Amino acid sequence: MLLAAILLASTASRAEDRMLLLDNDRLTVRAHLQAGLNAVAENNLFWNFADTFAPSSDFDPNKQWLEGYLKPGLSFTTDLGGNLTGYGKGSIVVSGTLGIDAYDIGNTGRITLEEGYLGFRSTADKDLSFDVSLGPREFKAGTGMLIANGGNSGFERGALKFGPRKAWEMAALGTLSYDDLNGTVFYLRPNELPGSSSGTTLIGTDLRYDWTPDSFTGVTFGHVLKSTSPYPQAAPDGIGPPTILPDGRDGLNFVNAYAIGTPFPEISENFFAGAEFAYEWNDRIDMSAWAGRAHVGYVFADIAWSPTLALSYQTFSGDDPSTARLERFDPLFYEGSPSNWSTGSKSSMVFINSNVSSYQVSLRVTPTERDTFTLRYAHIRANELLSPIQFGQGTRVETSGGVPSPVAGVTNHHLSDDIFLEYNRVLNPNTYLTVGLSASFPGPGIDSVVQADAPTWTGGFANVVVNF
């Protein structure tokens, strides 16, 4: 009877979990599958910058394309004895784009390795434990301000908007935990596009304390061992094209302190807040840069549709043209979705998190357990005028006092205002529908680049994602 009950329970477990391939006392093997299909349309891409900077390129600012990906994988855990558990996972990404995307690339795709790691962890003590692993895998430090997205998609790999690659090409991780305190040391090498690889490798440590299940604070320290990624530096007083510093990222040091959660749970569990600060320096090139964010929000749980209102301000230093030092912040491998560290919605396709700041507001409502609407607004500004915002973007000739001079960056702080409306529907426990509409209204800063009234950039998408 006991054996029959065990077999019946095992059969029921596999019936409930269709991806469970093997489950016994020593070994568990599970299959994984993620897939997505996304239809995208964009109009007046990049505020029609191509008409000003590349009029002979025949770039079409109105695009429509279809992109998709598959991510199959297998994982296992095994009892090694002696209170040790071994584990591992392997997966690949098959991605592609049909049509021409925002960066004028299309009808292409690739198959790449995503995850391929092995590790083991201790189970001897509920308070003190360790976990080590080696191989390609995902890893995020803190909230993902600097260390999160280890893989690149788009361009020759396709699936630009989806960005299905998240894992680092190589990750060596070691975590020691005592109660709610975790210390992780890491060595990381990103999975960059072959055509634009910087050869970056970095090491560091992350110390984190989880004071409630949804609240944590910590600090990340890191150092770039090597990199060929160049840095642009503003010309003296902003007059002239930016100087390109080869291998600028090589030797970069950084520290990122963060705290997020419900600061007053005994008063209100519906109020949440967070603050972050990052500082970067590199004595090899005389660099000193900083960034930060503060946000607050509240869940109106007693009101219909449980509205959640959140306000945030984030800023990333730019290079001051009046100094010889480089102050331009390097965002490294940040998590760039609208709900994380992107600066705006459409504008985030143009402005990386350097020499920009933004005031952002979001309102989320849930009319049913399966339906969510989120409205986001971002007011985006440049921190330093006549200084690179992305990579020398906006370098052009302007005339002052009858004298033409090359300049870079913008001559007005106000860059753009972005609005993004997103609808999410849980079709079933494994299938999700997302529809989004967005618009970016150019500010005087953008108008100063094209020296005209730039058009409004609009677009939308609809996608379905399956995750087992």
Short mmCIF file of C-alpha atoms in Angstrom, two decimals:
data_model
loop_
_atom_site.label_atom_id
_atom_site.label_comp_id
_atom_site.label_asym_id
_atom_site.label_seq_id
_atom_site.Cartn_x
_atom_site.Cartn_y
_atom_site.Cartn_z
CA MET A 1 0.00 0.00 0.00
CA LEU A 2 2.82 2.39 0.89
CA LEU A 3 4.60 1.70 -2.41
CA ALA A 4 1.38 2.23 -4.33
CA ALA A 5 0.81 5.52 -2.55
CA ILE A 6 4.34 6.70 -3.39
CA LEU A 7 3.95 5.74 -7.04
CA LEU A 8 0.56 7.42 -7.19
CA ALA A 9 1.96 10.62 -5.63
CA SER A 10 4.90 10.59 -8.07
CA THR A 11 2.56 10.11 -11.04
CA ALA A 12 0.29 12.92 -9.80
CA SER A 13 3.29 15.20 -9.35
CA ARG A 14 4.45 14.60 -12.91
CA ALA A 15 0.90 15.11 -14.17
CA GLU A 16 0.79 18.50 -12.44
CA ASP A 17 4.25 19.44 -13.72
CA ARG A 18 4.45 18.46 -17.37
CA MET A 19 8.10 19.56 -17.57
CA LEU A 20 9.27 17.21 -14.82
CA LEU A 21 11.06 14.37 -16.63
CA LEU A 22 12.54 12.43 -13.72
CA ASP A 23 12.07 12.64 -9.98
CA ASN A 24 13.47 10.11 -7.53
CA ASP A 25 15.34 10.14 -4.24
CA ARG A 26 18.69 11.14 -5.80
CA LEU A 27 18.00 12.88 -9.09
CA THR A 28 15.48 15.37 -10.50
CA VAL A 29 15.51 16.33 -14.18
CA ARG A 30 13.28 19.07 -15.57
CA ALA A 31 12.71 20.45 -19.07
CA HIS A 32 12.25 24.15 -19.72
CA LEU A 33 10.75 26.03 -22.63
CA GLN A 34 10.27 29.73 -23.23
CA ALA A 35 9.05 31.15 -26.52
CA GLY A 36 7.79 34.47 -27.80
CA LEU A 37 6.39 36.16 -30.90
CA ASN A 38 6.33 39.96 -31.21
CA ALA A 39 4.87 42.27 -33.86
CA VAL A 40 6.33 45.80 -33.83
CA ALA A 41 5.55 49.04 -35.68
CA GLU A 42 7.51 52.31 -35.40
CA ASN A 43 6.87 55.71 -37.01
CA ASN A 44 9.28 58.66 -37.19
CA LEU A 45 12.01 56.49 -35.68
CA PHE A 46 14.60 58.44 -33.66
CA TRP A 47 12.65 61.63 -34.38
CA ASN A 48 13.82 61.34 -38.02
CA PHE A 49 17.45 62.07 -37.12
CA ALA A 50 18.53 60.28 -40.30
CA ASP A 51 17.16 63.13 -42.43
CA THR A 52 19.70 65.44 -40.78
CA PHE A 53 22.74 63.24 -40.17
CA ALA A 54 22.52 60.67 -42.97
CA PRO A 55 20.28 62.06 -45.72
CA SER A 56 21.93 59.83 -48.35
CA SER A 57 21.37 56.61 -46.37
CA ASP A 58 17.79 56.24 -47.58
CA PHE A 59 16.80 55.23 -44.02
CA ASP A 60 13.06 54.61 -43.70
CA PRO A 61 11.85 56.00 -40.34
CA ASN A 62 8.65 53.95 -40.54
CA LYS A 63 9.24 50.27 -39.81
CA GLN A 64 7.22 47.12 -39.20
CA TRP A 65 8.73 43.79 -38.31
CA LEU A 66 8.06 40.44 -36.69
CA GLU A 67 10.47 38.85 -34.25
CA GLY A 68 10.49 35.67 -32.22
CA TYR A 69 12.57 33.32 -30.14
CA LEU A 70 12.69 29.85 -28.61
CA LYS A 71 14.60 29.01 -25.46
CA PRO A 72 14.56 25.27 -24.69
CA GLY A 73 16.60 23.83 -21.84
CA LEU A 74 17.20 21.07 -19.30
CA SER A 75 18.11 21.34 -15.63
CA PHE A 76 18.91 18.83 -12.90
CA THR A 77 19.52 18.57 -9.17
CA THR A 78 21.16 15.59 -7.50
CA ASP A 79 21.89 14.54 -3.95
CA LEU A 80 25.68 14.23 -3.61
CA GLY A 81 25.55 13.04 -0.02
CA GLY A 82 27.21 14.73 2.89
CA ASN A 83 24.56 17.48 2.87
CA LEU A 84 25.60 18.60 -0.61
CA THR A 85 23.37 19.09 -3.65
CA GLY A 86 24.67 19.27 -7.21
CA TYR A 87 22.78 21.16 -9.89
CA GLY A 88 23.10 22.47 -13.41
CA LYS A 89 21.27 23.81 -16.41
CA GLY A 90 21.76 23.99 -20.15
CA SER A 91 19.75 26.02 -22.66
CA ILE A 92 20.00 27.64 -26.08
CA VAL A 93 18.33 30.63 -27.72
CA VAL A 94 16.97 30.44 -31.25
CA SER A 95 16.02 33.97 -32.34
CA GLY A 96 15.20 35.82 -35.51
CA THR A 97 13.62 38.86 -37.16
CA LEU A 98 11.38 38.92 -40.22
CA GLY A 99 11.43 42.35 -41.83
CA ILE A 100 13.70 45.35 -41.16
CA ASP A 101 13.93 46.53 -37.54
CA ALA A 102 14.62 49.92 -35.93
CA TYR A 103 18.37 49.71 -36.53
CA ASP A 104 17.89 48.87 -40.21
CA ILE A 105 18.80 45.21 -39.70
CA GLY A 106 16.47 42.36 -40.51
CA ASN A 107 15.65 39.00 -42.03
CA THR A 108 18.31 37.46 -39.83
CA GLY A 109 18.73 35.32 -36.73
CA ARG A 110 21.08 33.11 -34.76
CA ILE A 111 21.27 30.06 -32.50
CA THR A 112 23.47 30.64 -29.46
CA LEU A 113 24.24 28.92 -26.17
CA GLU A 114 22.42 30.63 -23.31
CA GLU A 115 23.05 28.66 -20.10
CA GLY A 116 25.54 25.88 -19.45
CA TYR A 117 26.53 25.85 -15.80
CA LEU A 118 27.26 23.36 -13.05
CA GLY A 119 27.25 24.02 -9.33
CA PHE A 120 26.80 22.63 -5.88
CA ARG A 121 25.39 24.00 -2.64
CA SER A 122 25.33 22.95 0.97
CA THR A 123 22.23 21.93 2.88
CA ALA A 124 23.81 21.21 6.25
CA ASP A 125 22.75 24.28 8.21
CA LYS A 126 19.65 26.38 7.72
CA ASP A 127 21.53 29.48 8.89
CA LEU A 128 24.96 28.98 7.30
CA SER A 129 25.22 27.78 3.69
CA PHE A 130 27.23 28.19 0.52
CA ASP A 131 26.59 27.96 -3.21
CA VAL A 132 29.17 27.91 -6.02
CA SER A 133 28.70 27.57 -9.77
CA LEU A 134 30.66 27.90 -13.01
CA GLY A 135 29.46 28.42 -16.55
CA PRO A 136 27.15 30.60 -18.63
CA ARG A 137 24.16 31.72 -16.54
CA GLU A 138 22.10 34.71 -15.48
CA PHE A 139 23.27 36.88 -12.59
CA LYS A 140 22.06 40.24 -11.28
CA ALA A 141 23.66 42.33 -8.53
CA GLY A 142 21.28 44.45 -6.45
CA THR A 143 18.50 45.96 -8.55
CA GLY A 144 20.40 45.66 -11.83
CA MET A 145 21.68 49.24 -11.98
CA LEU A 146 25.08 48.08 -13.30
CA ILE A 147 25.19 44.27 -13.38
CA ALA A 148 22.19 42.44 -14.86
CA ASN A 149 21.96 41.93 -18.61
CA GLY A 150 24.81 39.62 -19.53
CA GLY A 151 23.70 38.89 -23.12
CA ASN A 152 23.08 40.92 -26.27
CA SER A 153 20.33 40.38 -28.83
CA GLY A 154 19.25 42.31 -31.90
CA PHE A 155 21.37 43.12 -34.93
CA GLU A 156 22.67 39.87 -36.51
CA ARG A 157 21.04 37.82 -33.72
CA GLY A 158 17.54 39.22 -34.28
CA ALA A 159 14.77 39.68 -31.69
CA LEU A 160 15.78 43.27 -30.94
CA LYS A 161 12.80 44.23 -28.76
CA PHE A 162 12.47 40.91 -26.97
CA GLY A 163 16.13 40.74 -26.00
CA PRO A 164 15.87 37.06 -24.99
CA ARG A 165 19.56 36.66 -24.10
CA LYS A 166 20.23 37.46 -20.45
CA ALA A 167 22.98 35.02 -19.43
CA TRP A 168 26.65 35.90 -19.16
CA GLU A 169 28.97 34.06 -21.53
CA MET A 170 30.96 32.99 -18.47
CA ALA A 171 30.05 33.40 -14.82
CA ALA A 172 31.94 32.12 -11.80
CA LEU A 173 29.85 32.71 -8.68
CA GLY A 174 30.36 31.92 -5.03
CA THR A 175 27.83 32.81 -2.33
CA LEU A 176 28.15 32.44 1.44
CA SER A 177 24.93 33.01 3.40
CA TYR A 178 24.30 33.40 7.10
CA ASP A 179 20.64 33.76 8.01
CA ASP A 180 19.46 36.75 5.87
CA LEU A 181 22.94 38.03 5.03
CA ASN A 182 24.43 37.01 1.68
CA GLY A 183 27.89 37.65 0.27
CA THR A 184 28.61 36.82 -3.38
CA VAL A 185 31.90 37.04 -5.26
CA PHE A 186 31.72 37.01 -9.05
CA TYR A 187 33.76 36.84 -12.22
CA LEU A 188 31.77 37.76 -15.34
CA ARG A 189 32.28 37.90 -19.09
CA PRO A 190 29.32 39.19 -21.14
CA ASN A 191 27.84 37.45 -24.17
CA GLU A 192 28.35 40.35 -26.57
CA LEU A 193 27.59 40.57 -30.26
CA PRO A 194 30.55 39.19 -32.25
CA GLY A 195 30.65 42.28 -34.45
CA SER A 196 30.95 44.70 -31.54
CA SER A 197 32.60 42.72 -28.75
CA SER A 198 34.60 44.77 -26.24
CA GLY A 199 36.28 41.79 -24.58
CA THR A 200 35.14 43.04 -21.19
CA THR A 201 35.71 40.91 -18.09
CA LEU A 202 35.00 42.03 -14.54
CA ILE A 203 35.21 40.84 -10.97
CA GLY A 204 33.50 41.97 -7.80
CA THR A 205 31.50 41.22 -4.72
CA ASP A 206 27.93 41.89 -3.64
CA LEU A 207 26.88 42.06 0.03
CA ARG A 208 23.14 41.97 0.64
CA TYR A 209 20.83 41.81 3.65
CA ASP A 210 17.18 40.80 3.23
CA TRP A 211 15.33 42.36 6.16
CA THR A 212 11.90 41.18 4.92
CA PRO A 213 10.94 38.91 1.99
CA ASP A 214 10.41 41.97 -0.24
CA SER A 215 12.91 44.40 1.29
CA PHE A 216 16.69 44.39 1.03
CA THR A 217 19.75 46.58 1.23
CA GLY A 218 23.28 46.03 0.01
CA VAL A 219 26.40 47.21 -1.73
CA THR A 220 28.27 45.99 -4.82
CA PHE A 221 31.97 46.56 -5.47
CA GLY A 222 33.53 45.78 -8.85
CA HIS A 223 36.58 46.17 -11.08
CA VAL A 224 36.90 45.78 -14.85
CA LEU A 225 39.90 43.54 -15.50
CA LYS A 226 40.09 44.34 -19.20
CA SER A 227 38.01 45.97 -21.92
CA THR A 228 38.48 47.60 -25.31
CA SER A 229 35.27 49.64 -24.93
CA PRO A 230 36.12 53.29 -25.76
CA TYR A 231 34.79 56.37 -23.95
CA PRO A 232 33.80 59.67 -25.62
CA GLN A 233 34.93 62.85 -23.86
CA ALA A 234 33.55 66.31 -24.46
CA ALA A 235 35.74 68.80 -26.32
CA PRO A 236 37.03 71.74 -24.24
CA ASP A 237 34.07 74.04 -23.53
CA GLY A 238 32.02 71.78 -25.81
CA ILE A 239 33.40 73.31 -29.00
CA GLY A 240 34.49 70.59 -31.40
CA PRO A 241 33.84 66.88 -31.81
CA PRO A 242 34.28 64.63 -28.78
CA THR A 243 37.62 62.95 -28.15
CA ILE A 244 37.53 59.15 -28.22
CA LEU A 245 39.48 57.49 -25.41
CA PRO A 246 40.45 53.98 -26.58
CA ASP A 247 40.02 51.19 -24.03
CA GLY A 248 38.37 53.72 -21.71
CA ARG A 249 36.52 51.11 -19.66
CA ASP A 250 39.69 49.12 -18.97
CA GLY A 251 40.53 49.38 -15.26
CA LEU A 252 37.19 50.91 -14.22
CA ASN A 253 36.26 50.63 -10.53
CA PHE A 254 32.71 50.96 -9.24
CA VAL A 255 30.63 50.82 -6.08
CA ASN A 256 26.82 50.68 -5.96
CA ALA A 257 24.82 50.99 -2.72
CA TYR A 258 21.12 50.19 -2.74
CA ALA A 259 18.09 49.85 -0.47
CA ILE A 260 14.54 48.99 -1.53
CA GLY A 261 11.35 47.73 0.08
CA THR A 262 8.72 48.75 2.63
CA PRO A 263 10.53 51.04 5.10
CA PHE A 264 7.64 51.26 7.60
CA PRO A 265 5.91 47.85 7.55
CA GLU A 266 4.46 48.37 11.02
CA ILE A 267 2.68 51.53 9.79
CA SER A 268 1.82 50.61 6.21
CA GLU A 269 2.69 47.60 4.06
CA ASN A 270 1.36 49.45 1.00
CA PHE A 271 4.03 52.16 0.98
CA PHE A 272 7.32 51.29 -0.73
CA ALA A 273 10.49 53.23 -1.43
CA GLY A 274 14.03 52.84 -2.64
CA ALA A 275 17.30 54.70 -3.05
CA GLU A 276 20.54 53.94 -4.88
CA PHE A 277 23.87 55.57 -5.48
CA ALA A 278 26.80 54.53 -7.66
CA TYR A 279 30.29 55.96 -8.00
CA GLU A 280 32.85 55.09 -10.68
CA TRP A 281 36.51 55.99 -10.96
CA ASN A 282 39.46 55.09 -13.14
CA ASP A 283 42.83 56.59 -12.27
CA ARG A 284 44.29 55.44 -15.58
CA ILE A 285 42.22 58.02 -17.50
CA ASP A 286 41.35 60.45 -14.64
CA MET A 287 37.67 59.49 -14.46
CA SER A 288 35.16 60.28 -11.72
CA ALA A 289 31.45 59.69 -12.36
CA TRP A 290 28.29 59.10 -10.36
CA ALA A 291 24.61 58.16 -10.64
CA GLY A 292 21.62 57.75 -8.36
CA ARG A 293 17.93 57.09 -8.07
CA ALA A 294 15.19 57.65 -5.52
CA HIS A 295 11.64 56.36 -5.81
CA VAL A 296 8.49 56.10 -3.73
CA GLY A 297 5.15 54.42 -4.34
CA TYR A 298 1.90 53.39 -2.78
CA VAL A 299 -0.60 50.58 -3.40
CA PHE A 300 -4.18 51.77 -2.86
CA ALA A 301 -5.30 48.28 -1.92
CA ASP A 302 -8.73 49.35 -0.63
CA ILE A 303 -9.74 51.03 -3.90
CA ALA A 304 -11.22 49.19 -6.88
CA TRP A 305 -8.56 47.85 -9.27
CA SER A 306 -5.88 48.38 -6.56
CA PRO A 307 -4.08 51.32 -8.21
CA THR A 308 -0.32 51.52 -7.65
CA LEU A 309 1.22 54.96 -8.04
CA ALA A 310 5.02 55.32 -8.20
CA LEU A 311 7.28 58.36 -8.60
CA SER A 312 11.01 58.28 -9.31
CA TYR A 313 13.97 60.42 -10.21
CA GLN A 314 17.15 58.97 -11.67
CA THR A 315 20.26 60.73 -12.88
CA PHE A 316 23.57 59.75 -14.49
CA SER A 317 26.48 62.18 -14.67
CA GLY A 318 27.73 63.57 -17.96
CA ASP A 319 31.16 64.85 -18.90
CA ASP A 320 31.66 68.48 -17.92
CA PRO A 321 33.19 70.27 -20.96
CA SER A 322 34.89 72.81 -18.66
CA THR A 323 37.14 70.22 -16.96
CA ALA A 324 39.96 67.94 -18.11
CA ARG A 325 38.56 65.07 -16.02
CA LEU A 326 36.06 62.58 -17.51
CA GLU A 327 32.76 62.60 -15.58
CA ARG A 328 30.62 60.60 -18.00
CA PHE A 329 28.92 57.66 -16.22
CA ASP A 330 29.32 54.16 -17.68
CA PRO A 331 26.06 52.20 -17.20
CA LEU A 332 27.85 48.90 -17.85
CA PHE A 333 25.31 46.03 -18.16
CA TYR A 334 22.15 47.52 -16.67
CA GLU A 335 18.66 46.01 -16.78
CA GLY A 336 16.99 48.19 -19.40
CA SER A 337 13.28 47.38 -19.27
CA PRO A 338 10.77 50.22 -18.59
CA SER A 339 10.02 48.79 -15.13
CA ASN A 340 13.72 48.77 -14.20
CA TRP A 341 16.53 51.05 -15.39
CA SER A 342 15.53 52.35 -18.81
CA THR A 343 15.40 56.13 -19.17
CA GLY A 344 11.98 56.57 -20.73
CA SER A 345 10.44 54.13 -23.17
CA LYS A 346 11.30 55.11 -26.74
CA SER A 347 14.07 57.45 -25.64
CA SER A 348 15.87 54.50 -24.04
CA MET A 349 16.61 53.26 -27.58
CA VAL A 350 18.69 56.41 -28.12
CA PHE A 351 19.94 57.47 -24.69
CA ILE A 352 21.88 54.99 -22.61
CA ASN A 353 22.19 55.87 -18.93
CA SER A 354 24.90 58.50 -19.37
CA ASN A 355 24.50 62.28 -19.18
CA VAL A 356 20.75 61.99 -18.70
CA SER A 357 18.24 62.35 -15.90
CA SER A 358 14.53 61.68 -15.79
CA TYR A 359 11.46 62.27 -13.68
CA GLN A 360 9.17 59.27 -14.06
CA VAL A 361 5.60 58.52 -12.98
CA SER A 362 3.76 55.22 -13.33
CA LEU A 363 0.19 54.19 -12.57
CA ARG A 364 -0.78 50.51 -12.58
CA VAL A 365 -4.31 49.15 -12.21
CA THR A 366 -5.55 45.55 -12.10
CA PRO A 367 -9.24 45.36 -13.06
CA THR A 368 -9.07 41.55 -12.77
CA GLU A 369 -6.55 39.02 -11.50
CA ARG A 370 -5.53 38.38 -15.10
CA ASP A 371 -5.51 41.92 -16.49
CA THR A 372 -3.09 44.77 -15.77
CA PHE A 373 -2.82 48.23 -17.31
CA THR A 374 0.30 50.36 -16.72
CA LEU A 375 0.70 53.99 -17.80
CA ARG A 376 4.22 55.46 -17.66
CA TYR A 377 5.41 59.01 -18.22
CA ALA A 378 9.02 60.20 -18.31
CA HIS A 379 10.44 63.72 -18.57
CA ILE A 380 14.02 63.32 -19.80
CA ARG A 381 16.82 65.87 -19.55
CA ALA A 382 20.52 66.16 -20.33
CA ASN A 383 22.79 66.85 -17.36
CA GLU A 384 25.61 68.50 -19.30
CA LEU A 385 25.18 70.64 -22.42
CA LEU A 386 27.52 70.31 -25.41
CA SER A 387 28.61 66.93 -24.07
CA PRO A 388 28.10 63.40 -25.48
CA ILE A 389 24.81 61.84 -24.47
CA GLN A 390 25.28 58.50 -26.12
CA PHE A 391 28.42 58.05 -28.21
CA GLY A 392 29.18 61.45 -29.73
CA GLN A 393 25.54 61.63 -30.75
CA GLY A 394 24.48 64.94 -32.21
CA THR A 395 27.92 66.00 -33.48
CA ARG A 396 27.22 68.74 -36.02
CA VAL A 397 28.26 72.21 -37.15
CA GLU A 398 26.66 75.27 -35.56
CA THR A 399 27.36 78.92 -36.31
CA SER A 400 27.96 81.42 -33.53
CA GLY A 401 28.89 85.03 -34.34
CA GLY A 402 29.27 84.07 -37.98
CA VAL A 403 31.87 81.40 -37.15
CA PRO A 404 30.94 77.73 -37.87
CA SER A 405 32.15 75.26 -35.22
CA PRO A 406 31.58 71.52 -34.69
CA VAL A 407 29.73 70.75 -31.44
CA ALA A 408 28.31 67.63 -29.80
CA GLY A 409 25.40 66.95 -27.45
CA VAL A 410 22.55 69.41 -27.07
CA THR A 411 22.17 73.12 -26.27
CA ASN A 412 19.01 72.74 -24.16
CA HIS A 413 18.57 70.41 -21.19
CA HIS A 414 15.04 69.23 -22.08
CA LEU A 415 15.41 66.19 -24.35
CA SER A 416 12.02 64.51 -24.58
CA ASP A 417 8.79 63.43 -22.92
CA ASP A 418 7.78 59.78 -23.24
CA ILE A 419 4.37 58.21 -22.68
CA PHE A 420 3.90 54.43 -22.62
CA LEU A 421 0.65 52.51 -22.11
CA GLU A 422 1.02 48.77 -21.55
CA TYR A 423 -1.62 46.04 -21.20
CA ASN A 424 -0.81 42.60 -19.81
CA ARG A 425 -3.13 39.61 -19.89
CA VAL A 426 -2.49 36.23 -18.28
CA LEU A 427 -4.06 33.91 -20.86
CA ASN A 428 -3.26 30.86 -18.73
CA PRO A 429 -0.62 30.05 -16.08
CA ASN A 430 2.04 29.65 -18.80
CA THR A 431 0.96 32.11 -21.51
CA TYR A 432 1.08 35.91 -21.40
CA LEU A 433 -0.15 38.59 -23.80
CA THR A 434 1.35 42.10 -23.80
CA VAL A 435 0.25 45.06 -25.92
CA GLY A 436 1.96 48.44 -25.79
CA LEU A 437 1.54 51.89 -27.34
CA SER A 438 4.11 54.64 -26.88
CA ALA A 439 5.05 58.11 -28.04
CA SER A 440 8.10 60.33 -27.55
CA PHE A 441 7.60 64.07 -27.85
CA PRO A 442 10.87 65.85 -28.66
CA GLY A 443 11.96 68.70 -26.42
CA PRO A 444 14.03 71.77 -27.28
CA GLY A 445 17.20 69.69 -26.78
CA ILE A 446 16.25 67.33 -29.60
CA ASP A 447 15.11 70.25 -31.74
CA SER A 448 18.54 71.85 -31.21
CA VAL A 449 20.20 68.77 -32.69
CA VAL A 450 18.22 68.80 -35.93
CA GLN A 451 17.83 72.62 -35.85
CA ALA A 452 14.13 72.25 -36.60
CA ASP A 453 10.91 71.06 -35.00
CA ALA A 454 11.47 67.32 -34.78
CA PRO A 455 8.42 65.06 -35.30
CA THR A 456 6.79 62.95 -32.60
CA TRP A 457 8.08 59.37 -32.55
CA THR A 458 5.27 56.83 -32.10
CA GLY A 459 4.94 53.07 -32.14
CA GLY A 460 3.35 49.96 -30.75
CA PHE A 461 3.77 46.24 -30.30
CA ALA A 462 1.84 43.10 -29.45
CA ASN A 463 3.47 39.91 -28.23
CA VAL A 464 2.71 36.54 -26.75
CA VAL A 465 5.18 34.73 -24.47
CA VAL A 466 4.96 31.12 -23.32
CA ASN A 467 6.99 30.02 -20.32
CA PHE A 468 7.21 26.48 -18.92
#
